CSV table of C-alpha atoms in Angstrom, one decimal:
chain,number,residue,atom,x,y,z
D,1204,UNK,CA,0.0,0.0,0.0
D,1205,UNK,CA,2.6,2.3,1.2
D,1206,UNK,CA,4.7,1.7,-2.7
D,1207,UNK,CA,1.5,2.6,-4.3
D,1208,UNK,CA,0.9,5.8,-2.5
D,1209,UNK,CA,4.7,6.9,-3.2
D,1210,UNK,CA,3.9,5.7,-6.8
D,1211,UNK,CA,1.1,8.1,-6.3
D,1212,UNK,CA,2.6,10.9,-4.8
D,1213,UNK,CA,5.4,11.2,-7.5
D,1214,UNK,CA,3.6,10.7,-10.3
D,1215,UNK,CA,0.5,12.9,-9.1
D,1216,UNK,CA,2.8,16.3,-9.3
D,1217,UNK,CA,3.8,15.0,-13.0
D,1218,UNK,CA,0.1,14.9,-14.1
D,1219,UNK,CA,-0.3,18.5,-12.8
D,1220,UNK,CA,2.3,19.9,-13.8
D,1221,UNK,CA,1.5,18.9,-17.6
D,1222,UNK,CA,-2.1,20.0,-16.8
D,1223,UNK,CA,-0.6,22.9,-15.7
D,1224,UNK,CA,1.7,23.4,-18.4
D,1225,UNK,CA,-0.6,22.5,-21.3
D,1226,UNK,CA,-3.9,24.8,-19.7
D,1227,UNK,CA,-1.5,28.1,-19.6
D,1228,UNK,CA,0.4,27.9,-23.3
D,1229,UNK,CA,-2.8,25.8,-24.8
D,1230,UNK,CA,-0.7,26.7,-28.1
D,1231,UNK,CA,-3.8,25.3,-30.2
D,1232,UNK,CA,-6.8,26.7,-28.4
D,1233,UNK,CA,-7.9,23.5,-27.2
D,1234,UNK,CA,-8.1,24.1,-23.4
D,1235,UNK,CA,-8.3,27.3,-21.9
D,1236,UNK,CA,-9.8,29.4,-24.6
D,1237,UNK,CA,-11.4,27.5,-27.8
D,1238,UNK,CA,-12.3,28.4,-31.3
D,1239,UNK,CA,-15.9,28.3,-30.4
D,1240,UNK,CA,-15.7,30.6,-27.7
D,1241,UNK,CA,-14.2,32.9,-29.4
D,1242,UNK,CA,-16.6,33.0,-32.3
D,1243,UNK,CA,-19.2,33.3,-29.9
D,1244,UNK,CA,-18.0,36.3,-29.2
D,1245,UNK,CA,-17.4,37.4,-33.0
D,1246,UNK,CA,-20.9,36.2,-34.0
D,1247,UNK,CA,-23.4,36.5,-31.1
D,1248,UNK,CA,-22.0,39.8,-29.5
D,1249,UNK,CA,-19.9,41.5,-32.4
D,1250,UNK,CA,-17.0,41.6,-30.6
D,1251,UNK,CA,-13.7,42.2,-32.5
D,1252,UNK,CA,-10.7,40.0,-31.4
D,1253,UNK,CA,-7.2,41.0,-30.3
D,1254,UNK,CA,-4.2,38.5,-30.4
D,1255,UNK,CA,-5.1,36.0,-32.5
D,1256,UNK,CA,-2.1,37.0,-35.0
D,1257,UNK,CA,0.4,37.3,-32.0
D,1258,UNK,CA,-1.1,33.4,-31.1
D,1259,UNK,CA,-0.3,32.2,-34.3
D,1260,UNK,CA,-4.4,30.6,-34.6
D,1261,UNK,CA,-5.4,28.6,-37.0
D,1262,UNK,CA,-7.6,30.8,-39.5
D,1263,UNK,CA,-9.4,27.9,-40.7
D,1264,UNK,CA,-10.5,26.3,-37.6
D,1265,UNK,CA,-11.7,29.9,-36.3
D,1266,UNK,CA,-13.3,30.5,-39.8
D,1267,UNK,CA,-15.5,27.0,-39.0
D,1268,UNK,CA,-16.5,27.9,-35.5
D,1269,UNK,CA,-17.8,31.2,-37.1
D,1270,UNK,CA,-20.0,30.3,-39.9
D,1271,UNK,CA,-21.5,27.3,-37.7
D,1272,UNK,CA,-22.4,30.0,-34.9
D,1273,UNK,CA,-24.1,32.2,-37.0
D,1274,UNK,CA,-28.0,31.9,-37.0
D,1275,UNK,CA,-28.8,31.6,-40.7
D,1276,UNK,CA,-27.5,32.8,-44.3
D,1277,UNK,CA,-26.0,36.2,-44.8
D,1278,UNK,CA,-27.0,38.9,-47.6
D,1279,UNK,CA,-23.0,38.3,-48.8
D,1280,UNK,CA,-20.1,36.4,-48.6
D,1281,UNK,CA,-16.7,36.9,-49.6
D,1282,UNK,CA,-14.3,33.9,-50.2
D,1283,UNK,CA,-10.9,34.4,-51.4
D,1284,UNK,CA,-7.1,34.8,-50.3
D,1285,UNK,CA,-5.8,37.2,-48.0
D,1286,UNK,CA,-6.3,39.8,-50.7
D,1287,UNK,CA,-9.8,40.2,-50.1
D,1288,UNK,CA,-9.5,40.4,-45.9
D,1289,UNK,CA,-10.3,44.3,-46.1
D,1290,UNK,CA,-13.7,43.7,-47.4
D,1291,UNK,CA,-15.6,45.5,-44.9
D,1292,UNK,CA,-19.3,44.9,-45.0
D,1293,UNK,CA,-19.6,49.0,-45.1
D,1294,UNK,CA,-18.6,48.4,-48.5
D,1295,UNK,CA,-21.5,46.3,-49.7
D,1296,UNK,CA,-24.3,48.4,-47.6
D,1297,UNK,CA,-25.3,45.8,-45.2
D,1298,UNK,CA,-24.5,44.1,-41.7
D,1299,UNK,CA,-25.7,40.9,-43.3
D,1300,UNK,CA,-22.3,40.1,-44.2
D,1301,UNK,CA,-19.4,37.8,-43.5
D,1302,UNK,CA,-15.9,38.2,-45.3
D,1303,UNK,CA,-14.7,34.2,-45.2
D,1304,UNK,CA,-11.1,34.7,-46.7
D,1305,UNK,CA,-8.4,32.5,-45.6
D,1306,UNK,CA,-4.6,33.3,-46.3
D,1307,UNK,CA,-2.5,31.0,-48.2
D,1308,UNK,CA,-6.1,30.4,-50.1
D,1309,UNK,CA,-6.6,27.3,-52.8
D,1310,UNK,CA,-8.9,26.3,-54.8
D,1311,UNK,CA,-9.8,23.7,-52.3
D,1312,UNK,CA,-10.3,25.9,-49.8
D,1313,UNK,CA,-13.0,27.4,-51.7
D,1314,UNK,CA,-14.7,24.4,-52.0
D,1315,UNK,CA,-14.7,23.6,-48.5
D,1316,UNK,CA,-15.6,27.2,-47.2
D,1317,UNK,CA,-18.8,26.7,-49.9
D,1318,UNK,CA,-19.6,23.3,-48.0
D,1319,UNK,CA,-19.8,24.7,-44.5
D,1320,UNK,CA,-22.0,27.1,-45.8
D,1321,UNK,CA,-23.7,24.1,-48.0
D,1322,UNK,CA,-23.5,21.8,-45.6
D,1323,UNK,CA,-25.3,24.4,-42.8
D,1324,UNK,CA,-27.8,25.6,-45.2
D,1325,UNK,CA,-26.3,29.2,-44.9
D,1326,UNK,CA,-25.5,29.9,-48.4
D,1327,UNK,CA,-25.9,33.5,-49.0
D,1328,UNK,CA,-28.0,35.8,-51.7
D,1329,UNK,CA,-24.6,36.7,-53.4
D,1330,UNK,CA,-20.9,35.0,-52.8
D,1331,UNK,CA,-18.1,37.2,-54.3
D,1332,UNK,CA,-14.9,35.0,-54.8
D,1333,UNK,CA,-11.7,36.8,-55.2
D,1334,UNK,CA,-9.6,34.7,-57.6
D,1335,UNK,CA,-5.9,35.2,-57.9
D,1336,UNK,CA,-3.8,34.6,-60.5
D,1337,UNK,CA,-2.0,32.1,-59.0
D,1338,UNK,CA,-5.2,29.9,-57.8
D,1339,UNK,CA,-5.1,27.4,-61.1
D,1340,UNK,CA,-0.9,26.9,-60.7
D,1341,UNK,CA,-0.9,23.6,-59.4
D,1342,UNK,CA,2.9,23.1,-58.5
D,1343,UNK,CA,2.4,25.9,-55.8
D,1344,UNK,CA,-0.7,24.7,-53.9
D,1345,UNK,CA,-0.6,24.0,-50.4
D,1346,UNK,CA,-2.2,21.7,-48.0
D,1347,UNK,CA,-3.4,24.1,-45.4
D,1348,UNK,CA,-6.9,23.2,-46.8
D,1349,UNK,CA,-6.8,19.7,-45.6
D,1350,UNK,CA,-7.7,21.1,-42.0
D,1351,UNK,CA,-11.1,21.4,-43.9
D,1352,UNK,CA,-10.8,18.5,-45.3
D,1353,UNK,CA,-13.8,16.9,-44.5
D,1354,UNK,CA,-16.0,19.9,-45.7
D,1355,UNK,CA,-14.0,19.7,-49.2
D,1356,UNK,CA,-14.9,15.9,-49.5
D,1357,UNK,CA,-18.9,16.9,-48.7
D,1358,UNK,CA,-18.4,19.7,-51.5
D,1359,UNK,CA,-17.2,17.9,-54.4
D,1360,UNK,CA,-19.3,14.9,-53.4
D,1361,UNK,CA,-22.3,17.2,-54.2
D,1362,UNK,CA,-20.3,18.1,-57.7
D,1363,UNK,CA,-20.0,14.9,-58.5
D,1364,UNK,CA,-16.4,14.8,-58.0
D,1365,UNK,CA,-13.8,11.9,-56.3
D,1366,UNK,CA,-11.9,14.1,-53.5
D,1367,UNK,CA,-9.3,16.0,-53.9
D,1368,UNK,CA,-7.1,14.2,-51.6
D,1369,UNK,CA,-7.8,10.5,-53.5
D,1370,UNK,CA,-7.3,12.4,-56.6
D,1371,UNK,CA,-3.9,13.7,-55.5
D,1372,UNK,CA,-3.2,10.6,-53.0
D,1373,UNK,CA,-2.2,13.3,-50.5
D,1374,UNK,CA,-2.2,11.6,-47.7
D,1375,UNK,CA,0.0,9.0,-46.4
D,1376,UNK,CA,-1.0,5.2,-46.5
D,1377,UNK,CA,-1.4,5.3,-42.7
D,1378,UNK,CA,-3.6,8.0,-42.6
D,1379,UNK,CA,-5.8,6.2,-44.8
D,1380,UNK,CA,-8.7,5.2,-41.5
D,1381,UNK,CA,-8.8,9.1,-41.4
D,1382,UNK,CA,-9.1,9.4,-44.6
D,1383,UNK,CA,-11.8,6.7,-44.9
D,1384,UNK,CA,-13.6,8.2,-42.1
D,1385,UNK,CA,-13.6,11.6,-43.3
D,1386,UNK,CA,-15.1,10.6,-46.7
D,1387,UNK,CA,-18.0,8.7,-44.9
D,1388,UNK,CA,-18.1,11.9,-42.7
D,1389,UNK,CA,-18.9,14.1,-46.1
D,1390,UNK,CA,-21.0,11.3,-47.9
D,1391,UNK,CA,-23.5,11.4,-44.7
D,1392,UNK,CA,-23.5,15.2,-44.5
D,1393,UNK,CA,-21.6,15.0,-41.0
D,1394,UNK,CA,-18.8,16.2,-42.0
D,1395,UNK,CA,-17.2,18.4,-39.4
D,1396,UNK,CA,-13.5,20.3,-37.9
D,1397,UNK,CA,-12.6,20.4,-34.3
D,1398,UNK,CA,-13.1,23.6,-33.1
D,1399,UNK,CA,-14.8,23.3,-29.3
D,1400,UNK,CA,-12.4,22.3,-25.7
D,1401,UNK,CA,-10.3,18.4,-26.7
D,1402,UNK,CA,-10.4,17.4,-22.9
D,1403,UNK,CA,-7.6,14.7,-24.4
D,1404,UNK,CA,-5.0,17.3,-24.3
D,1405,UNK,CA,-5.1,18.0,-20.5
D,1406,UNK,CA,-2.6,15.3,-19.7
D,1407,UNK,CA,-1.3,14.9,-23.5
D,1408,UNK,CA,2.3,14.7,-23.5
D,1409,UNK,CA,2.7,15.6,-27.3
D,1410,UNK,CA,1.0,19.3,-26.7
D,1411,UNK,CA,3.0,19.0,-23.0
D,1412,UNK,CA,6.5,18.8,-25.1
D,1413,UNK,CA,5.6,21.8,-27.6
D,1414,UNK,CA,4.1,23.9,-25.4
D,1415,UNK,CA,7.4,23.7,-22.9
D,1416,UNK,CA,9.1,25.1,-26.6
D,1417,UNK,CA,6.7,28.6,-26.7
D,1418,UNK,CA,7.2,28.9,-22.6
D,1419,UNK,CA,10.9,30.4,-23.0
D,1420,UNK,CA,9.5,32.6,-25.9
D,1421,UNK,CA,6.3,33.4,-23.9
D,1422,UNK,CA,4.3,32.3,-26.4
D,1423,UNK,CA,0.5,31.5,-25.4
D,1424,UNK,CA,-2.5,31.6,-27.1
D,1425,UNK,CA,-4.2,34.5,-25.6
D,1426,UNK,CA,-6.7,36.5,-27.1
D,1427,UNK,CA,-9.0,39.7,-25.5
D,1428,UNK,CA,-11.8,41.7,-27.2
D,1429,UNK,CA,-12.5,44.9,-28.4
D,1430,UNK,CA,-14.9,47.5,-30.4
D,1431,UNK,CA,-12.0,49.3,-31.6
D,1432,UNK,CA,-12.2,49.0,-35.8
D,1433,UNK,CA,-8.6,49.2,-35.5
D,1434,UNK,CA,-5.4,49.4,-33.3
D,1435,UNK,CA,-1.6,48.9,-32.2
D,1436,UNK,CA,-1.8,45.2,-33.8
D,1437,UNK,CA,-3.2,42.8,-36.0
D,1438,UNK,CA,-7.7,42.9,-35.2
D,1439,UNK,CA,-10.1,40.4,-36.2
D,1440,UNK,CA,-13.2,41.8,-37.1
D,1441,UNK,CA,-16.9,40.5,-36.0
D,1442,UNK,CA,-18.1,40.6,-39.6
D,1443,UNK,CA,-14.7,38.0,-40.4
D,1444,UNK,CA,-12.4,41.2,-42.3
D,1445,UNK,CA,-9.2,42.0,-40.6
D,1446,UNK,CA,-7.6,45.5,-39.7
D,1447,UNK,CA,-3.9,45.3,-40.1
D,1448,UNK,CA,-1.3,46.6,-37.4
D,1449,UNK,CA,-0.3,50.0,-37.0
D,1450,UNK,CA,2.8,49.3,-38.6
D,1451,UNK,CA,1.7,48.1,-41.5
D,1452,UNK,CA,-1.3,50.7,-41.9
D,1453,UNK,CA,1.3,53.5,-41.5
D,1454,UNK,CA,3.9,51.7,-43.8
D,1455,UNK,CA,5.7,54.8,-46.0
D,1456,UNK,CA,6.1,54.6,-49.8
D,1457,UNK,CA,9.7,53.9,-50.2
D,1458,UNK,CA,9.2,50.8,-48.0
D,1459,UNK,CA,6.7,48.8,-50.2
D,1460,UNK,CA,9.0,50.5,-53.4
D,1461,UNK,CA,11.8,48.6,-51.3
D,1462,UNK,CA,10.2,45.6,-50.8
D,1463,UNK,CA,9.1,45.3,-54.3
D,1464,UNK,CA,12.3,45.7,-56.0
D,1465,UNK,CA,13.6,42.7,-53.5
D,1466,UNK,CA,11.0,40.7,-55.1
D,1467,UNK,CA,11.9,41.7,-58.5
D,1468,UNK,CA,15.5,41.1,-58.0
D,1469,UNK,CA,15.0,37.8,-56.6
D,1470,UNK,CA,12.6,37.2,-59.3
D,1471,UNK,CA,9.6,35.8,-57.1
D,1472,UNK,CA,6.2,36.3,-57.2
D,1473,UNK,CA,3.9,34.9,-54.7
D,1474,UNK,CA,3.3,31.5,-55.8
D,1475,UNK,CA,3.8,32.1,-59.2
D,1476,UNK,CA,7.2,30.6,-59.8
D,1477,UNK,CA,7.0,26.9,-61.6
D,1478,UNK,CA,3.7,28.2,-63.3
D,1479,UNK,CA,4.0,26.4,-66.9
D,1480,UNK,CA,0.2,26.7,-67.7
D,1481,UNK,CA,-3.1,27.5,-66.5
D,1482,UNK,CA,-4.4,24.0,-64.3
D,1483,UNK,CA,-7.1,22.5,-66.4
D,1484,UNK,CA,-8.6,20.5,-62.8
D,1485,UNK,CA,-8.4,24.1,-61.0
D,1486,UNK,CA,-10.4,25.5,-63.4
D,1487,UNK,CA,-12.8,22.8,-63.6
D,1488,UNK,CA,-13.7,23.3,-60.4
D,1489,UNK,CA,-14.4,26.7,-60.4
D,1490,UNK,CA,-16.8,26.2,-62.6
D,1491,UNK,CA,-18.5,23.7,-61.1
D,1492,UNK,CA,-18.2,25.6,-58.0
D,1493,UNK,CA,-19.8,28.6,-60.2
D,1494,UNK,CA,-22.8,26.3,-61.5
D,1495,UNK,CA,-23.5,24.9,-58.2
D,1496,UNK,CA,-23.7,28.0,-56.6
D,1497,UNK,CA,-25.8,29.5,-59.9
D,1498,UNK,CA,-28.1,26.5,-59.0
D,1499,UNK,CA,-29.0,27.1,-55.5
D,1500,UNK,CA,-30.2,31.2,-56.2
D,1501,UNK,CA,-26.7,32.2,-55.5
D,1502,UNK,CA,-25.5,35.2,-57.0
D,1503,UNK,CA,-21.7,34.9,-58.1
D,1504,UNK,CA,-19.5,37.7,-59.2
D,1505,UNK,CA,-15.6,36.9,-59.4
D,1506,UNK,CA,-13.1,39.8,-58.1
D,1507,UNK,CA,-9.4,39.5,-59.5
D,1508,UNK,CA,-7.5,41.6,-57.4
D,1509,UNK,CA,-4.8,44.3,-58.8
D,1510,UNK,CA,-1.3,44.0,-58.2
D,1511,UNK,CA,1.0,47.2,-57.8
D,1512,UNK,CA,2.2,48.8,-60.6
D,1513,UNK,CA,5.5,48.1,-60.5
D,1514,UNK,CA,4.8,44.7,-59.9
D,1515,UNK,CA,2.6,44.6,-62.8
D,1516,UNK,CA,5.1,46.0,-65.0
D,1517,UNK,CA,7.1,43.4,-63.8
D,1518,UNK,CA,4.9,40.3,-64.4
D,1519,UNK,CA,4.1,42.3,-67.8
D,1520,UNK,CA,7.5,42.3,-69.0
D,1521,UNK,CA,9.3,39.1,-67.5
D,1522,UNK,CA,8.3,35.8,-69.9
D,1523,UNK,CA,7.4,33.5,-67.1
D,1524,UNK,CA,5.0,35.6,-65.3
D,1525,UNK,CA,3.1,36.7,-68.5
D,1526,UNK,CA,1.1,33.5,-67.7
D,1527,UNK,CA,-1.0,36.3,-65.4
D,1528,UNK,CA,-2.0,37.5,-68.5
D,1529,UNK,CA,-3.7,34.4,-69.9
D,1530,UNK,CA,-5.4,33.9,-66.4
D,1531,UNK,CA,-7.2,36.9,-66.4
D,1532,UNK,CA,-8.1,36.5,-70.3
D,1533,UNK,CA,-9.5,32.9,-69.0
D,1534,UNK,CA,-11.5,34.1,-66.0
D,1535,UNK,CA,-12.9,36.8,-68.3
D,1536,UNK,CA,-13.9,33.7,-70.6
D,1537,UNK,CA,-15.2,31.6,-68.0
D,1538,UNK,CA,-17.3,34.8,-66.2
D,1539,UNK,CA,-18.5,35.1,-69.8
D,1540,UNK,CA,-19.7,31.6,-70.5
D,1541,UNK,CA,-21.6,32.1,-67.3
D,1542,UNK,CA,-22.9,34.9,-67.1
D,1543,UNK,CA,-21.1,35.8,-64.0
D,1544,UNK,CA,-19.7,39.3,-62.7
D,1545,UNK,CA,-16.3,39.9,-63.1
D,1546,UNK,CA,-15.3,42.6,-61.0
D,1547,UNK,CA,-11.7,44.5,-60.7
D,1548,UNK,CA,-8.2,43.0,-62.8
D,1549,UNK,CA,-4.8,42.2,-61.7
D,1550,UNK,CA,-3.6,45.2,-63.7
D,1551,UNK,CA,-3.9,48.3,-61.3
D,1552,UNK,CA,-4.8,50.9,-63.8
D,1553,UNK,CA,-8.5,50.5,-64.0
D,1554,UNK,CA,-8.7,51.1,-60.0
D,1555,UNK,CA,-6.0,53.9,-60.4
D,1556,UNK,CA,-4.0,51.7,-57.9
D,1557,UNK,CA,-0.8,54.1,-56.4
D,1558,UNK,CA,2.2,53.3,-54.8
D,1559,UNK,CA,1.0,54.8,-51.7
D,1560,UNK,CA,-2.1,52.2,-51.3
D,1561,UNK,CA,-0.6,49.2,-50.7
D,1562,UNK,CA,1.0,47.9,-47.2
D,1563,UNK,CA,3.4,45.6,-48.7
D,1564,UNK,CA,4.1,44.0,-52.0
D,1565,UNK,CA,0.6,42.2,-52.3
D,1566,UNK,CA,-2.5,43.9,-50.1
D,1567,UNK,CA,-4.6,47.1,-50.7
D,1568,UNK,CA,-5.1,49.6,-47.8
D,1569,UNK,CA,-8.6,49.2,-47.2
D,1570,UNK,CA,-9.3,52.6,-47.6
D,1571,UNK,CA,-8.7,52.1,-51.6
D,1572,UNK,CA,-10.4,48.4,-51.2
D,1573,UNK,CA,-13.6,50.1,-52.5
D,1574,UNK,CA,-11.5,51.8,-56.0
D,1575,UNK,CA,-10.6,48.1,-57.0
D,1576,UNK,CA,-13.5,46.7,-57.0
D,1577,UNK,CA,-15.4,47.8,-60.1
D,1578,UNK,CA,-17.2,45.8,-62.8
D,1579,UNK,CA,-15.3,44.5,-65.9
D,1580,UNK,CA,-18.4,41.9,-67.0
D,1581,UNK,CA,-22.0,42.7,-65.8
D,1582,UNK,CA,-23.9,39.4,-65.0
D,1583,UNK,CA,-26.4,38.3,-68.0
């Protein structure tokens, strides 16, 4: 008896201290503060959020918590990249309004985001889609979308469509019971992210071991709330658009000149390196993403977003980048065929895009959001 209680009393500070440990940091928003709860706060008492950038979430997970909270289907919703985060719903005249942009967006993202919304019976009266040049170059996609995975399945089941993910054979042959499971999950309709408290993690000594790495760089996921529209750093708005950092609002000229001429001189453009032709699949599914959407009473109206003018002059001039070119030529074609708006163009001078609007190399100041957005095709 008296071996078991010294078994007991040693191990019993070990348990707590990894409770302990994993509770504070909670790196992933699984314990102390949850992706639920903090769309609760977005979508039931528009509340802005502070920290989340400085927490490093997870943009997807939060973006699932919020469009499951919210009571039923907004006037508009905006899907896209990070170039469409400053959509404001001021812009579009109505608080019925969600901006559902991830960064680092695919074409799979898109899908998923659409079967959330599908999937909840929330699909709105009009869905803009912002669509970058660089969504149909397959060798620079990323898998940030399988965290939606599930939802992405669900989606192109209702297309008609095998997955993504067996399409691609993304994941590895040991994943395939998750795999299997998350296909059954989107067949049934019951597809679904994490997103509420994992009570697993409390004595998980995976999350114990990385969360020890953020305590020496005080990194915790820690988030407070605000009705400021904008601040010292990175805030998350109620209506899902963001408001950048003081930094980066108050950015001078000769800095985003600077950065921009690095880019140039190292010859990158976001995700457009390794782009040999336009991706016949990637464009297949936007238009079955289009015609789906068409189908249900949505009103679709595609939004290419302007780059700056140097970097246009760039992407105009250099041989491998004039494949920009042809995708807006396409999108104009597909918008076309139909009879979709086509709003805005990756060549700044329709908008009368400056120098002075951008905060870096890639994103419109939201005060000049509204200039860029102006019809090219008006919807048959």
């Amino acid at each position: 008896m008296k071996k078991w209680l010294k078994a007991a009393l040693f191990v019993l500070p070990l348990l707590v201290m990894v409770a302990a440990v994993n509770w504070y940091v909670d790196s992933y928003a699984y314990l102390r503060v949850t992706y639920d709860e903090i769309a609760g706060k977005m979508i039931r008492e528009s509340r802005n959020v502070v920290g989340l950038e400085e927490s490093n979430f997870n943009d997807r997970s939060l973006l699932a918590a919020c469009l499951k909270m919210q009571d039923g289907p907004r006037e508009v919703v905006v899907l896209g990249s990070s170039r469409v985060l400053t959509f404001e719903h001021t812009m579009f005249g109505t608080d019925s309004f969600y901006n559902a942009g991830l960064s680092e967006s695919t074409i799979y993202d898109l899908l998923a985001v659409t079967g959330i919304l599908a999937q909840e019976d929330k699909l709105p009266e009009t869905m803009i889609i912002g669509v970058d040049s660089f969504l149909f170059n397959a060798a620079h996609n990323n898998d940030r979308w399988l965290e939606l995975e599930p939802y992405e399945i669900y989606m192109e089941e209702l297309l008609g469509r095998e997955s993504a993910a067996d399409r691609k054979d993304i994941n590895a042959a040991e994943d395939g019971k998750d795999r299997r499971n998350a296909q059954d999950a989107g067949k049934t309709g019951g597809a679904a992210v994490r997103t509420g408290r994992d009570n697993t993690k409390w004595l998980s000594l995976d999350y114990f071991r990385y969360n020890v790495t953020c305590l020496p760089k005080n990194e915790r996921f820690l988030v407070s709330y605000t009705g400021d529209h904008e601040g010292r750093t990175y805030i998350k708005h109620y209506d899902g658009s963001i408001a950048y950092q003081e930094e980066l609002r108050s950015v001078e000229e000769e800095t985003v000149i600077a950065m921009t001429k690095q880019a140039m001189d190292e010859q990158v453009v976001y995700r457009m390196t390794d782009y040999r032709m336009i991706d016949a699949d990637s464009m297949e599914l936007l238009a079955g993403l289009i015609d789906y959407l068409k189908g249900e009473g949505v009103e679709v109206i595609l939004y290419l977003p302007p780059y700056s003018p140097m970097l246009y002059d760039y992407i105009e001039s250099t041989q491998h980048y004039r494949i920009t070119l042809e995708v807006e030529e396409a999108v104009k074609t597909l918008a076309a065929e139909k009879g979709t708006a086509l709003y805005g163009s990756f060549d700044p001078a329709g908008s009368g895009l400056a120098m002075t609007d951008l905060y870096d190399v890639y994103h419109v100041k939201t005060e000049k959001t509204m200039d860029t957005f102006f019809p090219v095709l008006e919807a048959e």
